Short mmCIF file of C-alpha atoms and ligand atoms in Angstrom, two decimals:
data_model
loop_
_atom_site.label_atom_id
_atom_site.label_comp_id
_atom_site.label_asym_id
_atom_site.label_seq_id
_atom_site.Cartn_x
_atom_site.Cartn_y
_atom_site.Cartn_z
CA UNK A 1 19.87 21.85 -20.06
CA UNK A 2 20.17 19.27 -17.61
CA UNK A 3 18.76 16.36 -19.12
CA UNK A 4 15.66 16.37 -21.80
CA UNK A 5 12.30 16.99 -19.87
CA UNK A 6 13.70 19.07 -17.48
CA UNK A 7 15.53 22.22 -18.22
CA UNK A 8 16.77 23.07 -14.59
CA UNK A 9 17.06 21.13 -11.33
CA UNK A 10 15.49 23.74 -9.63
CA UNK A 11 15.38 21.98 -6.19
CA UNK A 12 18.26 20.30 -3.68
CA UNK A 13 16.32 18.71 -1.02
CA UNK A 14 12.52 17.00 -0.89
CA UNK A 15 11.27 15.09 2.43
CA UNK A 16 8.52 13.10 1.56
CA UNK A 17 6.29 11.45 3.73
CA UNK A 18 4.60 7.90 2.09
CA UNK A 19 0.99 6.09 3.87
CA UNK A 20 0.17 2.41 4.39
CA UNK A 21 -2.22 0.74 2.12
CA UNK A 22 -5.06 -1.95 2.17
CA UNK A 23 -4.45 -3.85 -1.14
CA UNK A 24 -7.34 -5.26 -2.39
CA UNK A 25 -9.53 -4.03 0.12
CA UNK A 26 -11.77 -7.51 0.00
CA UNK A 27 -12.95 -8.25 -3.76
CA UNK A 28 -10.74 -6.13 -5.61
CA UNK A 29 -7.30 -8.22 -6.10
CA UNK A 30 -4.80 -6.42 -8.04
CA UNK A 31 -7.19 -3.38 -8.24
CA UNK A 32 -8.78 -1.76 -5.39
CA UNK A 33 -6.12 0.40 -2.70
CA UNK A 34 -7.38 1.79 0.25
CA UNK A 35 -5.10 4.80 1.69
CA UNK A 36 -4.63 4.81 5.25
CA UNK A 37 -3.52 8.08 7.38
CA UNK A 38 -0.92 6.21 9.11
CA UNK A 39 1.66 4.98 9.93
CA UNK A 40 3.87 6.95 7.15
CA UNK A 41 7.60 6.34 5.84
CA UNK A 42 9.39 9.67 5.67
CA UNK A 43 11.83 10.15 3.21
CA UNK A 44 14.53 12.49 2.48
CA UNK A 45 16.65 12.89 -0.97
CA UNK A 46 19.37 15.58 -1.30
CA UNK A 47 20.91 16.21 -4.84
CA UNK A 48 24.59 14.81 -4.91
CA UNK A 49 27.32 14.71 -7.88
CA UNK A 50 26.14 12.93 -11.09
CA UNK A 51 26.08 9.29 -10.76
CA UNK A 52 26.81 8.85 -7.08
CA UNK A 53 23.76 7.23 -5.07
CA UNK A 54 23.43 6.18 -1.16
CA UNK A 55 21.08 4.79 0.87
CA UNK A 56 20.65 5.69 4.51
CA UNK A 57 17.74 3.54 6.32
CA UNK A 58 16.98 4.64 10.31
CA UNK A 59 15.01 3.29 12.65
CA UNK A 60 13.90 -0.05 13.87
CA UNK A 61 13.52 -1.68 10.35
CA UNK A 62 16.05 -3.59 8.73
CA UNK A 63 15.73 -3.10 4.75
CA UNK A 64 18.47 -2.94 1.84
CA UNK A 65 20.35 -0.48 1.43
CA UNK A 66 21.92 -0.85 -1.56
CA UNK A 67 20.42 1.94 -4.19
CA UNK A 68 19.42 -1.00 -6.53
CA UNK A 69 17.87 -3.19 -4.14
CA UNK A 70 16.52 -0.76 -2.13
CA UNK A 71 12.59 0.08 -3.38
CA UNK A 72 12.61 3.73 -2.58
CA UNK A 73 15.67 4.25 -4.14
CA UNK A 74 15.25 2.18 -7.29
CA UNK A 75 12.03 3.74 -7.75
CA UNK A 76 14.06 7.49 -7.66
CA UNK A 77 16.33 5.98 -10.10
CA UNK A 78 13.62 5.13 -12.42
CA UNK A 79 11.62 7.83 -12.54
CA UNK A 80 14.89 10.16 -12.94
CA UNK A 81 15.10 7.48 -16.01
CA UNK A 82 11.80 7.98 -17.37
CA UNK A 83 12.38 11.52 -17.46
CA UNK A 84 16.01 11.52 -19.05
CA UNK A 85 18.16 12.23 -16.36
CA UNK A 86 19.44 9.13 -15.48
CA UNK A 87 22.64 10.75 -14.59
CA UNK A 88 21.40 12.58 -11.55
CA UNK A 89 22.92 11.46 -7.64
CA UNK A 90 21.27 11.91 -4.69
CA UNK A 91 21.37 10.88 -1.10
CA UNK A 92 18.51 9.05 0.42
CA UNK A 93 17.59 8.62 3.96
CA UNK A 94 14.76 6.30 4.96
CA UNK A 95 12.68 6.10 8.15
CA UNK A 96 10.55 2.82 7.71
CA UNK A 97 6.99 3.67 9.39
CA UNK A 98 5.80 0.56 8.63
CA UNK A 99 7.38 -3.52 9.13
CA UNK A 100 7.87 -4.62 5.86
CA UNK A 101 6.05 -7.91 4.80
CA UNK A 102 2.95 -7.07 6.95
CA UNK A 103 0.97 -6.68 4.34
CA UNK A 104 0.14 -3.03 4.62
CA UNK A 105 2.02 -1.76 1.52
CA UNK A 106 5.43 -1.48 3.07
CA UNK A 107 7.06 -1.90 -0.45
CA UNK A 108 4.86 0.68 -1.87
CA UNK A 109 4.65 3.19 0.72
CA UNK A 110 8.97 3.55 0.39
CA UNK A 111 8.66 3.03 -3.88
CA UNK A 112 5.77 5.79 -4.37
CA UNK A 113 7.62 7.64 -1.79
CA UNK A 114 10.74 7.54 -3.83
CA UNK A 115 9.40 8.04 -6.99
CA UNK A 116 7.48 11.45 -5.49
CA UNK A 117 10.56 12.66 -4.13
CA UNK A 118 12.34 12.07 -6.80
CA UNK A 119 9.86 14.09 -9.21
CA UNK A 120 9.79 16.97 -6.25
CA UNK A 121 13.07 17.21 -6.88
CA UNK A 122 13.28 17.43 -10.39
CA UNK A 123 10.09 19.84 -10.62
CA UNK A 124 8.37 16.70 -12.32
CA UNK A 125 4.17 16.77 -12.02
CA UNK A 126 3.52 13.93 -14.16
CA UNK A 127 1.76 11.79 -11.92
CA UNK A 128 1.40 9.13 -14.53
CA UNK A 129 5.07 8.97 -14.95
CA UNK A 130 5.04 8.87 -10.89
CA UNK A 131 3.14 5.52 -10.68
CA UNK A 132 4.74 3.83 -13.21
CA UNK A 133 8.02 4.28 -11.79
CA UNK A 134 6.53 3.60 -8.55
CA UNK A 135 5.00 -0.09 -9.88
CA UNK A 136 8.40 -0.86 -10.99
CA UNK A 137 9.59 -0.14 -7.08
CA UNK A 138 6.81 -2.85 -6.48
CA UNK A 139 7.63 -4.77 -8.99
CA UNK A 140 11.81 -5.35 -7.77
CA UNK A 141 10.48 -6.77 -4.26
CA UNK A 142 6.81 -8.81 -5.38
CA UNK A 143 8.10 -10.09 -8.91
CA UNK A 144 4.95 -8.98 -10.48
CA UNK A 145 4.17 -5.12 -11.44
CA UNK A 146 0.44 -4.67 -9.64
CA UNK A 147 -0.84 -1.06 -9.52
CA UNK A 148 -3.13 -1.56 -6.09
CA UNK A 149 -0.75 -0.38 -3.36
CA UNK A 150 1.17 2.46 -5.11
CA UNK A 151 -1.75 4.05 -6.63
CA UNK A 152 -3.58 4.34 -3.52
CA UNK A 153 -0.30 5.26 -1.80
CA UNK A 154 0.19 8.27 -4.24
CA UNK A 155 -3.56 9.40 -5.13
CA UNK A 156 -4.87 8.70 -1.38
CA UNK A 157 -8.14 7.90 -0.56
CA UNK A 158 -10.11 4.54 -2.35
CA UNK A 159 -8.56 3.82 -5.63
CA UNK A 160 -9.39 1.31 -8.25
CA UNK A 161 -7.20 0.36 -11.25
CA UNK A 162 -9.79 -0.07 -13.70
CA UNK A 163 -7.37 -0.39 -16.40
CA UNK A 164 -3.74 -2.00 -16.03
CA UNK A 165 -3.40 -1.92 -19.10
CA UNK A 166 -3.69 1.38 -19.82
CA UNK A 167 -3.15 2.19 -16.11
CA UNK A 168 -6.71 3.93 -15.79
CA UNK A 169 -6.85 4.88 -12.10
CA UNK A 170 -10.79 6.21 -9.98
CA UNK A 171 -10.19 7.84 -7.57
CA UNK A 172 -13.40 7.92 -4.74
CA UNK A 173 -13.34 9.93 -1.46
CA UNK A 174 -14.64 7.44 1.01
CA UNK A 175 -16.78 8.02 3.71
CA UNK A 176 -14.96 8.12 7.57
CA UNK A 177 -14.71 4.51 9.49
CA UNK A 178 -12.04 3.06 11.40
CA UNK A 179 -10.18 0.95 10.12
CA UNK A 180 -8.32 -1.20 12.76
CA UNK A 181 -5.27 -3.43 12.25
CA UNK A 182 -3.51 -6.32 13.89
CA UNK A 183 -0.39 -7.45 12.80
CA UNK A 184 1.04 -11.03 13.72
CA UNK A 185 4.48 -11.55 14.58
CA UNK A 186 4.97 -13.58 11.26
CA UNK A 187 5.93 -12.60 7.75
CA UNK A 188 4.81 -12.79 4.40
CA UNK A 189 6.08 -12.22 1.36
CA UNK A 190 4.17 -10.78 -1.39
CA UNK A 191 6.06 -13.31 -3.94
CA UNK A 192 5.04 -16.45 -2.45
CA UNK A 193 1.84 -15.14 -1.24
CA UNK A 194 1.02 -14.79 -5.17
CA UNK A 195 2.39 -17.74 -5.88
CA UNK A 196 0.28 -20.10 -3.77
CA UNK A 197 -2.52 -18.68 -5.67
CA UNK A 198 -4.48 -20.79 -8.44
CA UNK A 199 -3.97 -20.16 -12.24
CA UNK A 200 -7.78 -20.07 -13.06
CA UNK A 201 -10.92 -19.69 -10.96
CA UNK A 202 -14.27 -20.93 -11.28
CA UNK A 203 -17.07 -19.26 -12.80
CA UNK A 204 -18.62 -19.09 -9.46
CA UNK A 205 -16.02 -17.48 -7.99
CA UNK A 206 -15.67 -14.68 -10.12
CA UNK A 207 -19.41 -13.99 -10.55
CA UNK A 208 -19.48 -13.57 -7.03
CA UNK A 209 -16.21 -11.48 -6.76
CA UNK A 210 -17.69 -9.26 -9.62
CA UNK A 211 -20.53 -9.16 -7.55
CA UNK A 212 -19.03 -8.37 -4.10
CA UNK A 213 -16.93 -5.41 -5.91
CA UNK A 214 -19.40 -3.50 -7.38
CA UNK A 215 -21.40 -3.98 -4.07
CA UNK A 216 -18.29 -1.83 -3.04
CA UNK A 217 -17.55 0.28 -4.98
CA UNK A 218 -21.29 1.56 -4.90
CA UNK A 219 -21.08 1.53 -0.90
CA UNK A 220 -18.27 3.65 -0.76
CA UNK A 221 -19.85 6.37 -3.57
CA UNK A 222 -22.97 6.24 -1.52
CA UNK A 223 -20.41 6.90 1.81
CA UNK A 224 -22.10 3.71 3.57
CA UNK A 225 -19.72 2.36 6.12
CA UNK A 226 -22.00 -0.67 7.01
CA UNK A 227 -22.44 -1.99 3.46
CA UNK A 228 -18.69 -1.22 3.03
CA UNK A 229 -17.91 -3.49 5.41
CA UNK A 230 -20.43 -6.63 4.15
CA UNK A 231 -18.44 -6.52 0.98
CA UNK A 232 -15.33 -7.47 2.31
CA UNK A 233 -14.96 -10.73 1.48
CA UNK A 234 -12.93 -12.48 -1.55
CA UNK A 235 -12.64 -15.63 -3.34
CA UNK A 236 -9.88 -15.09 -5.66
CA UNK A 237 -7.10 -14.69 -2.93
CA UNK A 238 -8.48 -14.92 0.32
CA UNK A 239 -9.28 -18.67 1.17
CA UNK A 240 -5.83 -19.43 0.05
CA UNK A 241 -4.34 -16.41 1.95
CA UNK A 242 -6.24 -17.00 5.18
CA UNK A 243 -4.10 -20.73 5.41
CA UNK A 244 -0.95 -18.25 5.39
CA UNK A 245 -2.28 -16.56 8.53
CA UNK A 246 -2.98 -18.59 11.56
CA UNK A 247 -5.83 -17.91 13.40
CA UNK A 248 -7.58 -15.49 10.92
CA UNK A 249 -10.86 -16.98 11.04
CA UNK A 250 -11.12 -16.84 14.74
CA UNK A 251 -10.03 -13.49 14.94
CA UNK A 252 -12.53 -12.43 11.85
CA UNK A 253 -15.28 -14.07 13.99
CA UNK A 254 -14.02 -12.10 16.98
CA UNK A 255 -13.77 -8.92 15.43
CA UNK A 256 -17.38 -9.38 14.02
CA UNK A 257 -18.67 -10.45 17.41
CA UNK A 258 -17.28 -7.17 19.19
CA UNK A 259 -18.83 -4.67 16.25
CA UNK A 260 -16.97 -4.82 13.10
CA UNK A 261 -19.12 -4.23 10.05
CA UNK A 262 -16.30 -6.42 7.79
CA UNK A 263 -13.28 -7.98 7.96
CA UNK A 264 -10.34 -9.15 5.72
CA UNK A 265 -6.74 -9.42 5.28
CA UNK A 266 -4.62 -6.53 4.12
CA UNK A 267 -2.55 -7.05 0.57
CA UNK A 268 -0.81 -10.38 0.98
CA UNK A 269 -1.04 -10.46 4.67
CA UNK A 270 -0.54 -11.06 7.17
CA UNK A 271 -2.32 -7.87 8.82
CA UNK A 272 -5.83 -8.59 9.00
CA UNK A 273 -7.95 -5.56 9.40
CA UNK A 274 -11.51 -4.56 10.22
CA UNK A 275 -14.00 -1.97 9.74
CA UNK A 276 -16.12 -0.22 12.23
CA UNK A 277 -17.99 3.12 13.05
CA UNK A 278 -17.75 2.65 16.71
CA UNK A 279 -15.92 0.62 19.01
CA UNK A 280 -12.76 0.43 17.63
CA UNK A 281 -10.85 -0.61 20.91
CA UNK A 282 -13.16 -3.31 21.84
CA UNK A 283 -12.56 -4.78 18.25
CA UNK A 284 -8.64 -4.21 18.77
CA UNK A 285 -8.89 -5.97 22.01
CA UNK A 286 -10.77 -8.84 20.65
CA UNK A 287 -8.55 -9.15 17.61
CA UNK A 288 -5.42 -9.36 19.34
CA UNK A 289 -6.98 -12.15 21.94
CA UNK A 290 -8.31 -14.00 19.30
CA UNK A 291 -4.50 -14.41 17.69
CA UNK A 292 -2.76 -15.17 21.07
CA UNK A 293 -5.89 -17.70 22.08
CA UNK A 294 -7.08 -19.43 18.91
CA UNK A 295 -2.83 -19.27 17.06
CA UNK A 296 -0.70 -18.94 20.04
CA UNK A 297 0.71 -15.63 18.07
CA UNK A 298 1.45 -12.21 19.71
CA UNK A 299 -0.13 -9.54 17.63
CA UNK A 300 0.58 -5.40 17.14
CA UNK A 301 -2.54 -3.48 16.40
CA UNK A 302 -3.75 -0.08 15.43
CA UNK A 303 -6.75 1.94 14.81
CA UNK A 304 -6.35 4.17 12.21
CA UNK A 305 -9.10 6.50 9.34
CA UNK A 306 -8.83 6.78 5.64
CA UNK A 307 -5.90 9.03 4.74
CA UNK A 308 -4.59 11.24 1.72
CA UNK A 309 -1.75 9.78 -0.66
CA UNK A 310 2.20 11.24 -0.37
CA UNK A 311 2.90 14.53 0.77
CA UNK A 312 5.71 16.63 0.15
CA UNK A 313 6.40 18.00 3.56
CA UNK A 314 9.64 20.19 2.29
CA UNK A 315 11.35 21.13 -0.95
CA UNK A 316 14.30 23.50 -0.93
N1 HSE B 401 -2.57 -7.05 -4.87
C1 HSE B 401 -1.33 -7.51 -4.31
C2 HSE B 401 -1.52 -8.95 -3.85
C3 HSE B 401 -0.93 -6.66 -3.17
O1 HSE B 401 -2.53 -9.21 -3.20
O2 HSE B 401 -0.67 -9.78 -4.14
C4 HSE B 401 0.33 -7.10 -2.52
O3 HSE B 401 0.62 -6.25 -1.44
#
């Protein structure tokens, strides 16, 4: 018996691949996740001697790699925790698909993709126990433990935390749109891009954030890209997240002008994104015009679909 919930390690090597994610996804802060198909992190853990732990990160991103401060690692560590076998080493290596602090779930994308290796590895299915040690991944870089991200990094698809406190996730299959990106050449960090936001809204506010989310969530059961996109707007994060972004409401006007059926920023920013059926390069275009013209700020951009959560690519 190797350690209490799991009676043989009966794998040595899991590559995992981990998605982007659109926190909040407009009105839901802290609860709705949309899952994007790319870009992915890939991650590889091999089983080592008991105890030992290393970190190997390639590619063009520069993130910790110390096992502790490292999200995809810590995340491994914890869930081997939760399950009892806090004991077990592995090697971890680390290609970053996505710039960290962009606000397209970096953090999560590398914790849930920890955390699922991690369980591939031990044979673990518990995909409770998967998200919770994935929040605490979250939870080491953002210094609070939100569910958004990770949940719709590990589920896929649209996913709303309907409970944190019991950590009730709904999962909906949304309908196909585009969904294209432009990233800034700045960064944000999730920590001070929750803590530039207000203590306590208005009534107003969050009658018509209630409002807005329903409006969304029923838009995305009845697969209606349109009305998706007309309930993408916030007032619990946005209008003090938009001041963190230069430019943003030039390029949201642009983006609507070319064809976009919504428009809002992704997690804590600074990626905005957009929504569209059709004309997805034309709103890319604009977008990245409107940042360079309006904030003097060179953008990256994408056009990407709805995508499904982690994937284990290989176990051996
Ligand atoms: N819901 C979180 C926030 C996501 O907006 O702070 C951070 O990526």
């Amino acid at each position: 018996m190797l350690c209490c919930q799991v009676p043989e390690m009966p794998y040595s090597k899991a590559i995992v691949t981990s998605p982007a994610t659109i926190a909040n996804f407009g009105p839901g802060f802290d609860s709705f996740g949309l899952c994007l198909d790319r870009p992915r992190d890939r991650i590889t853990v091999r089983r080592m001697a008991k105890g030992r732990h290393e970190v190997r990160v390639v590619g063009k991103y520069d993130i910790p790699t110390a096992p502790s401060k490292n999200t995809a690692s810590y995340s491994a560590m914890k869930l081997a925790e939760l399950c009892g076998c806090e004991s077990v080493g592995f090697s971890m290596t680390i290609r970053k698909g996505m710039k960290p602090g962009s606000g397209l779930g970096s953090s999560a994308a590398s914790s849930a993709g920890g955390a699922v290796a991690m369980a591939a590895l031990l044979g673990i299915r518990d995909k409770e126990m998967i998200l919770e040690a994935a929040a605490m991944g979250e939870e080491l870089v953002a210094g609070s433990r939100h569910f958004d991200n990770v949940s719709a990094a590990i589920y896929g698809g649209f996913t709303v935390v309907s409970d944190q406190r019991t950590r009730t996730i709904l999962q909906i299959r949304p309908p196909m749109f585009r969904i294209i990106v432009a990233l800034p050449d700045i960064s944000v960090e999730t920590r001070e891009a929750r803590e530039i936001l207000p203590e306590a809204i208005s009534i107003d506010d969050a009658v018509c954030n209630v409002g807005w989310a329903s409006g969304m969530l029923h838009a995305m059961i009845k697969r209606n890209a349109r009305k998706i996109g007309t309930y993408l707007d916030d007032r619990i994060a946005l209008p003090y997240r938009a001041k963190l972004v230069p430019g943003f409401e030039a390029v949201r006007s642009a983006a609507m002008s070319a064809g976009a059926y919504g428009v809002s920023i992704g997690g804590s920013g600074p990626a905005v994104f957009a929504i569209s059926e059709g004309n997805a390069d034309k709103i890319r275009r604009a977008m990245i015009s409107a940042f360079r013209e309006s904030a003097g700020l060179k953008a990256d951009s994408f056009v990407t679909v709805p995508g499904t959560g982690t994937k284990v690519e290989e176990l051996s």
